[in-house]
């Protein structure tokens, strides 16, 4: 997704910095739900609340009112429920039509936005608490160490190769992830290390094929783009005709 890097680079340092994240089993869809949506809701909450404090409502008041009376009228209009009356209709003298047409939502907009933000972030906090209390959390270094252990048994991991170390770290973080490591640990607990090493080796080969396929696709698109942009410019020829075009001397 093109928006993943953009949003993480803009809003990431606020709450998604690696050192501040205790549970790293989320993806972009998870962050879109509990983080980005929450940030936007909080932003609009602050925006609406600021406007409420500055000038919450516009009320008409007679010209003979003093400033204090106008201020009192504004406060009374704000805390009281209002009702809509079109300009083409007279103000109803009875109170029953007024009560039926009351508008009561605008005072509660900031609280409603805060409640919506809480509904988006509370499930994430509950999951973090349950994961930590049930020891389901696997930290990034533990995930990488777990993958390295079984890849070494298959002789496919080169410790001295920087690219190999980086690929294994990406393999553990983005391919196996939290749930995959947890499942492999359950398999290792109930079977043996040879069986788990074979599974991880198969997953590793699939991951490398995907990486190489993506690399070839990007490379082909790059060279295809270069072929479409590079134009042939013929050398000047003086005194004779070349490729159907006559040069001027």
mmCIF file of C-alpha atoms in Angstrom:
data_model
loop_
_atom_site.group_PDB
_atom_site.id
_atom_site.type_symbol
_atom_site.label_atom_id
_atom_site.label_comp_id
_atom_site.label_asym_id
_atom_site.label_seq_id
_atom_site.Cartn_x
_atom_site.Cartn_y
_atom_site.Cartn_z
ATOM 1 C CA UNK A 1 0.000 0.000 0.000
ATOM 2 C CA UNK A 2 1.458 3.400 -0.914
ATOM 3 C CA UNK A 3 -0.133 5.096 2.089
ATOM 4 C CA UNK A 4 1.553 2.816 4.640
ATOM 5 C CA UNK A 5 4.971 4.448 4.484
ATOM 6 C CA UNK A 6 3.480 7.927 4.150
ATOM 7 C CA UNK A 7 1.200 7.713 7.194
ATOM 8 C CA UNK A 8 3.778 5.892 9.296
ATOM 9 C CA UNK A 9 6.401 8.507 8.449
ATOM 10 C CA UNK A 10 4.056 11.409 9.301
ATOM 11 C CA UNK A 11 2.248 10.078 12.360
ATOM 12 C CA UNK A 12 4.519 7.190 13.263
ATOM 13 C CA UNK A 13 6.947 9.002 15.598
ATOM 14 C CA UNK A 14 4.009 10.103 17.784
ATOM 15 C CA UNK A 15 2.940 6.664 18.915
ATOM 16 C CA UNK A 16 4.314 3.974 16.644
ATOM 17 C CA UNK A 17 7.995 4.324 17.417
ATOM 18 C CA UNK A 18 9.539 0.888 17.828
ATOM 19 C CA UNK A 19 10.804 1.601 21.310
ATOM 20 C CA UNK A 20 7.317 2.513 22.538
ATOM 21 C CA UNK A 21 5.462 -0.471 21.117
ATOM 22 C CA UNK A 22 5.125 -3.388 23.504
ATOM 23 C CA UNK A 23 3.049 -5.576 21.145
ATOM 24 C CA UNK A 24 4.238 -5.754 17.535
ATOM 25 C CA UNK A 25 1.634 -7.998 15.958
ATOM 26 C CA UNK A 26 -0.254 -5.285 14.081
ATOM 27 C CA UNK A 27 -0.406 -4.514 10.392
ATOM 28 C CA UNK A 28 -1.523 -1.460 8.448
ATOM 29 C CA UNK A 29 -5.234 -2.317 8.759
ATOM 30 C CA UNK A 30 -4.859 -2.622 12.538
ATOM 31 C CA UNK A 31 -3.052 0.709 12.751
ATOM 32 C CA UNK A 32 -5.671 2.310 10.524
ATOM 33 C CA UNK A 33 -8.331 1.199 13.024
ATOM 34 C CA UNK A 34 -6.799 1.857 16.433
ATOM 35 C CA UNK A 35 -4.249 4.576 15.639
ATOM 36 C CA UNK A 36 -4.904 6.720 12.560
ATOM 37 C CA UNK A 37 -8.687 6.845 13.024
ATOM 38 C CA UNK A 38 -8.126 7.646 16.683
ATOM 39 C CA UNK A 39 -5.746 10.479 15.807
ATOM 40 C CA UNK A 40 -8.219 12.043 13.373
ATOM 41 C CA UNK A 41 -11.091 11.776 15.859
ATOM 42 C CA UNK A 42 -8.998 13.437 18.571
ATOM 43 C CA UNK A 43 -7.997 16.182 16.140
ATOM 44 C CA UNK A 44 -11.618 16.993 15.313
ATOM 45 C CA UNK A 45 -12.517 16.799 19.009
ATOM 46 C CA UNK A 46 -9.962 19.495 19.786
ATOM 47 C CA UNK A 47 -11.141 21.532 16.787
ATOM 48 C CA UNK A 48 -14.812 21.407 17.798
ATOM 49 C CA UNK A 49 -14.050 22.038 21.467
ATOM 50 C CA UNK A 50 -11.926 25.075 20.628
ATOM 51 C CA UNK A 51 -14.729 26.551 18.543
ATOM 52 C CA UNK A 52 -17.192 25.900 21.373
ATOM 53 C CA UNK A 53 -15.054 27.883 23.796
ATOM 54 C CA UNK A 54 -14.449 30.778 21.393
ATOM 55 C CA UNK A 55 -17.910 31.294 19.861
ATOM 56 C CA UNK A 56 -20.165 28.274 20.344
ATOM 57 C CA UNK A 57 -23.409 29.683 18.937
ATOM 58 C CA UNK A 58 -24.846 32.754 17.203
ATOM 59 C CA UNK A 59 -28.019 34.121 18.763
ATOM 60 C CA UNK A 60 -30.038 37.121 17.765
ATOM 61 C CA UNK A 61 -30.646 39.629 20.543
ATOM 62 C CA UNK A 62 -32.449 42.992 20.545
ATOM 63 C CA UNK A 63 -30.422 46.138 20.002
ATOM 64 C CA UNK A 64 -31.249 47.514 23.426
ATOM 65 C CA UNK A 65 -29.433 44.610 25.136
ATOM 66 C CA UNK A 66 -26.184 45.449 26.850
ATOM 67 C CA UNK A 67 -23.016 43.402 26.379
ATOM 68 C CA UNK A 68 -23.628 41.452 29.574
ATOM 69 C CA UNK A 69 -27.193 40.709 28.503
ATOM 70 C CA UNK A 70 -26.001 39.519 25.098
ATOM 71 C CA UNK A 71 -23.424 37.302 26.757
ATOM 72 C CA UNK A 72 -26.104 35.868 29.031
ATOM 73 C CA UNK A 73 -28.333 35.260 26.012
ATOM 74 C CA UNK A 74 -25.569 33.380 24.216
ATOM 75 C CA UNK A 75 -24.905 31.196 27.255
ATOM 76 C CA UNK A 76 -28.599 30.492 27.682
ATOM 77 C CA UNK A 77 -28.973 29.589 24.016
ATOM 78 C CA UNK A 78 -25.973 27.282 24.247
ATOM 79 C CA UNK A 79 -27.053 25.261 27.286
ATOM 80 C CA UNK A 80 -30.732 25.210 26.289
ATOM 81 C CA UNK A 81 -32.118 23.042 23.535
ATOM 82 C CA UNK A 82 -32.927 24.929 20.365
ATOM 83 C CA UNK A 83 -35.526 24.329 17.697
ATOM 84 C CA UNK A 84 -35.661 25.223 14.040
ATOM 85 C CA UNK A 85 -38.139 27.737 12.674
ATOM 86 C CA UNK A 86 -38.036 28.637 8.952
ATOM 87 C CA UNK A 87 -37.994 32.339 8.135
ATOM 88 C CA UNK A 88 -41.239 31.986 6.227
ATOM 89 C CA UNK A 89 -43.136 30.662 9.259
ATOM 90 C CA UNK A 90 -44.082 32.426 12.492
ATOM 91 C CA UNK A 91 -42.639 31.401 15.837
ATOM 92 C CA UNK A 92 -45.072 28.903 17.392
ATOM 93 C CA UNK A 93 -46.690 30.302 20.536
ATOM 94 C CA UNK A 94 -47.289 26.856 22.029
ATOM 95 C CA UNK A 95 -44.460 24.961 23.717
ATOM 96 C CA UNK A 96 -45.389 21.522 22.377
ATOM 97 C CA UNK A 97 -44.273 22.172 18.758
ATOM 98 C CA UNK A 98 -41.035 23.628 20.100
ATOM 99 C CA UNK A 99 -40.333 20.526 22.189
ATOM 100 C CA UNK A 100 -40.988 18.243 19.224
ATOM 101 C CA UNK A 101 -38.499 20.077 16.972
ATOM 102 C CA UNK A 102 -35.653 20.466 19.463
ATOM 103 C CA UNK A 103 -32.063 20.106 18.299
ATOM 104 C CA UNK A 104 -30.000 18.579 21.109
ATOM 105 C CA UNK A 105 -26.935 17.089 19.444
ATOM 106 C CA UNK A 106 -24.494 19.966 19.033
ATOM 107 C CA UNK A 107 -23.538 20.306 22.711
ATOM 108 C CA UNK A 108 -22.471 16.663 22.807
ATOM 109 C CA UNK A 109 -20.385 16.498 19.626
ATOM 110 C CA UNK A 110 -16.976 16.597 21.433
ATOM 111 C CA UNK A 111 -18.077 13.905 23.879
ATOM 112 C CA UNK A 112 -19.422 11.749 21.055
ATOM 113 C CA UNK A 113 -16.114 12.064 19.184
ATOM 114 C CA UNK A 114 -14.200 11.124 22.348
ATOM 115 C CA UNK A 115 -16.455 8.114 22.840
ATOM 116 C CA UNK A 116 -15.849 7.023 19.243
ATOM 117 C CA UNK A 117 -12.081 7.379 19.734
ATOM 118 C CA UNK A 118 -12.303 5.270 22.901
ATOM 119 C CA UNK A 119 -14.264 2.581 21.034
ATOM 120 C CA UNK A 120 -11.459 2.344 18.476
ATOM 121 C CA UNK A 121 -8.595 2.162 20.978
ATOM 122 C CA UNK A 122 -10.059 0.110 23.863
ATOM 123 C CA UNK A 123 -10.038 -3.244 21.956
ATOM 124 C CA UNK A 124 -6.355 -2.722 21.178
ATOM 125 C CA UNK A 125 -5.531 -2.026 24.821
ATOM 126 C CA UNK A 126 -7.483 -5.103 25.922
ATOM 127 C CA UNK A 127 -5.590 -7.228 23.396
ATOM 128 C CA UNK A 128 -2.241 -5.859 24.587
ATOM 129 C CA UNK A 129 -3.108 -6.624 28.204
ATOM 130 C CA UNK A 130 -4.304 -10.144 27.398
ATOM 131 C CA UNK A 131 -1.264 -10.833 25.206
ATOM 132 C CA UNK A 132 1.170 -9.760 27.897
ATOM 133 C CA UNK A 133 -0.658 -11.540 30.714
ATOM 134 C CA UNK A 134 -0.857 -14.806 28.741
ATOM 135 C CA UNK A 135 2.794 -14.540 27.546
ATOM 136 C CA UNK A 136 1.788 -14.405 23.894
ATOM 137 C CA UNK A 137 4.082 -11.471 23.178
ATOM 138 C CA UNK A 138 7.205 -12.304 21.187
ATOM 139 C CA UNK A 139 9.666 -9.447 20.851
ATOM 140 C CA UNK A 140 11.377 -8.759 17.499
ATOM 141 C CA UNK A 141 14.797 -9.980 18.606
ATOM 142 C CA UNK A 142 13.271 -13.216 19.893
ATOM 143 C CA UNK A 143 11.473 -13.736 16.584
ATOM 144 C CA UNK A 144 14.680 -13.231 14.613
ATOM 145 C CA UNK A 145 16.661 -15.494 16.949
ATOM 146 C CA UNK A 146 14.014 -18.193 16.637
ATOM 147 C CA UNK A 147 14.171 -18.083 12.825
ATOM 148 C CA UNK A 148 17.987 -18.024 12.779
ATOM 149 C CA UNK A 149 18.178 -21.070 15.038
ATOM 150 C CA UNK A 150 16.309 -23.329 12.635
ATOM 151 C CA UNK A 151 17.744 -21.819 9.459
ATOM 152 C CA UNK A 152 21.233 -22.591 10.771
ATOM 153 C CA UNK A 153 20.200 -26.215 11.161
ATOM 154 C CA UNK A 154 19.357 -26.251 7.448
ATOM 155 C CA UNK A 155 22.638 -24.488 6.555
ATOM 156 C CA UNK A 156 20.839 -21.679 4.735
ATOM 157 C CA UNK A 157 21.794 -18.799 7.029
ATOM 158 C CA UNK A 158 25.096 -16.969 6.630
ATOM 159 C CA UNK A 159 25.886 -14.989 9.768
ATOM 160 C CA UNK A 160 28.655 -13.018 8.095
ATOM 161 C CA UNK A 161 26.458 -11.839 5.227
ATOM 162 C CA UNK A 162 24.753 -8.534 5.996
ATOM 163 C CA UNK A 163 22.079 -9.084 3.331
ATOM 164 C CA UNK A 164 21.292 -12.509 4.764
ATOM 165 C CA UNK A 165 20.907 -11.083 8.276
ATOM 166 C CA UNK A 166 18.628 -8.342 7.015
ATOM 167 C CA UNK A 167 16.491 -10.778 5.021
ATOM 168 C CA UNK A 168 16.094 -13.080 8.027
ATOM 169 C CA UNK A 169 14.998 -10.137 10.161
ATOM 170 C CA UNK A 170 12.437 -9.127 7.523
ATOM 171 C CA UNK A 171 11.394 -12.763 7.155
ATOM 172 C CA UNK A 172 10.645 -13.030 10.874
ATOM 173 C CA UNK A 173 8.944 -9.624 11.176
ATOM 174 C CA UNK A 174 6.825 -9.466 8.024
ATOM 175 C CA UNK A 175 6.417 -13.081 6.861
ATOM 176 C CA UNK A 176 6.240 -15.240 9.993
ATOM 177 C CA UNK A 177 5.041 -12.437 12.261
ATOM 178 C CA UNK A 178 3.670 -12.860 15.771
ATOM 179 C CA UNK A 179 1.084 -15.544 15.093
ATOM 180 C CA UNK A 180 3.408 -17.585 12.882
ATOM 181 C CA UNK A 181 6.163 -17.699 15.507
ATOM 182 C CA UNK A 182 3.627 -18.674 18.155
ATOM 183 C CA UNK A 183 2.276 -21.502 15.980
ATOM 184 C CA UNK A 184 5.788 -22.743 15.158
ATOM 185 C CA UNK A 185 6.656 -22.780 18.854
ATOM 186 C CA UNK A 186 3.586 -24.906 19.526
ATOM 187 C CA UNK A 187 4.652 -27.288 16.754
ATOM 188 C CA UNK A 188 8.190 -27.448 18.167
ATOM 189 C CA UNK A 189 6.818 -28.185 21.628
ATOM 190 C CA UNK A 190 4.695 -31.088 20.357
ATOM 191 C CA UNK A 191 7.060 -32.525 17.700
ATOM 192 C CA UNK A 192 10.818 -32.088 17.281
ATOM 193 C CA UNK A 193 13.309 -29.547 15.999
ATOM 194 C CA UNK A 194 13.939 -31.380 12.713
ATOM 195 C CA UNK A 195 10.281 -31.131 11.718
ATOM 196 C CA UNK A 196 10.123 -27.430 12.598
ATOM 197 C CA UNK A 197 13.366 -26.689 10.753
ATOM 198 C CA UNK A 198 11.942 -28.286 7.600
ATOM 199 C CA UNK A 199 8.814 -26.138 7.844
ATOM 200 C CA UNK A 200 10.818 -22.945 8.374
ATOM 201 C CA UNK A 201 13.126 -23.843 5.491
ATOM 202 C CA UNK A 202 10.126 -24.259 3.162
ATOM 203 C CA UNK A 203 8.695 -20.926 4.322
ATOM 204 C CA UNK A 204 12.128 -19.324 3.875
ATOM 205 C CA UNK A 205 12.391 -20.554 0.279
ATOM 206 C CA UNK A 206 8.877 -19.270 -0.460
ATOM 207 C CA UNK A 207 9.807 -15.915 1.051
ATOM 208 C CA UNK A 208 12.983 -15.670 -1.043
ATOM 209 C CA UNK A 209 11.045 -16.507 -4.204
ATOM 210 C CA UNK A 210 8.565 -13.727 -3.413
ATOM 211 C CA UNK A 211 11.376 -11.246 -2.762
ATOM 212 C CA UNK A 212 13.177 -12.161 -5.987
ATOM 213 C CA UNK A 213 9.931 -12.002 -7.960
ATOM 214 C CA UNK A 214 9.194 -8.534 -6.621
ATOM 215 C CA UNK A 215 12.759 -7.483 -7.411
ATOM 216 C CA UNK A 216 12.489 -8.744 -10.985
ATOM 217 C CA UNK A 217 9.156 -6.979 -11.441
ATOM 218 C CA UNK A 218 10.550 -3.677 -10.196
ATOM 219 C CA UNK A 219 13.656 -4.079 -12.354
ATOM 220 C CA UNK A 220 11.594 -4.842 -15.463
ATOM 221 C CA UNK A 221 9.334 -1.859 -14.825
ATOM 222 C CA UNK A 222 12.398 0.339 -14.352
ATOM 223 C CA UNK A 223 14.033 -0.694 -17.624
ATOM 224 C CA UNK A 224 10.687 -0.590 -19.429
ATOM 225 C CA UNK A 225 10.246 2.979 -18.233
ATOM 226 C CA UNK A 226 13.733 3.864 -19.414
ATOM 227 C CA UNK A 227 13.028 2.400 -22.842
ATOM 228 C CA UNK A 228 9.919 4.534 -23.182
ATOM 229 C CA UNK A 229 11.675 7.739 -22.157
ATOM 230 C CA UNK A 230 15.001 7.416 -24.005
ATOM 231 C CA UNK A 231 14.685 8.715 -27.543
ATOM 232 C CA UNK A 232 17.035 8.145 -30.464
ATOM 233 C CA UNK A 233 18.685 11.355 -31.574
ATOM 234 C CA UNK A 234 20.483 10.928 -34.947
ATOM 235 C CA UNK A 235 23.869 12.461 -35.458
ATOM 236 C CA UNK A 236 23.930 15.427 -37.839
ATOM 237 C CA UNK A 237 24.789 14.614 -41.427
ATOM 238 C CA UNK A 238 25.760 17.415 -43.754
ATOM 239 C CA UNK A 239 25.211 17.424 -47.484
ATOM 240 C CA UNK A 240 23.304 14.157 -47.895
ATOM 241 C CA UNK A 241 20.017 12.511 -47.004
ATOM 242 C CA UNK A 242 19.741 10.133 -44.033
ATOM 243 C CA UNK A 243 16.628 8.153 -42.994
ATOM 244 C CA UNK A 244 14.423 10.175 -45.298
ATOM 245 C CA UNK A 245 15.368 13.561 -43.828
ATOM 246 C CA UNK A 246 17.616 15.996 -45.739
ATOM 247 C CA UNK A 247 20.072 17.912 -43.627
ATOM 248 C CA UNK A 248 20.925 21.521 -44.231
ATOM 249 C CA UNK A 249 24.517 22.475 -44.925
#
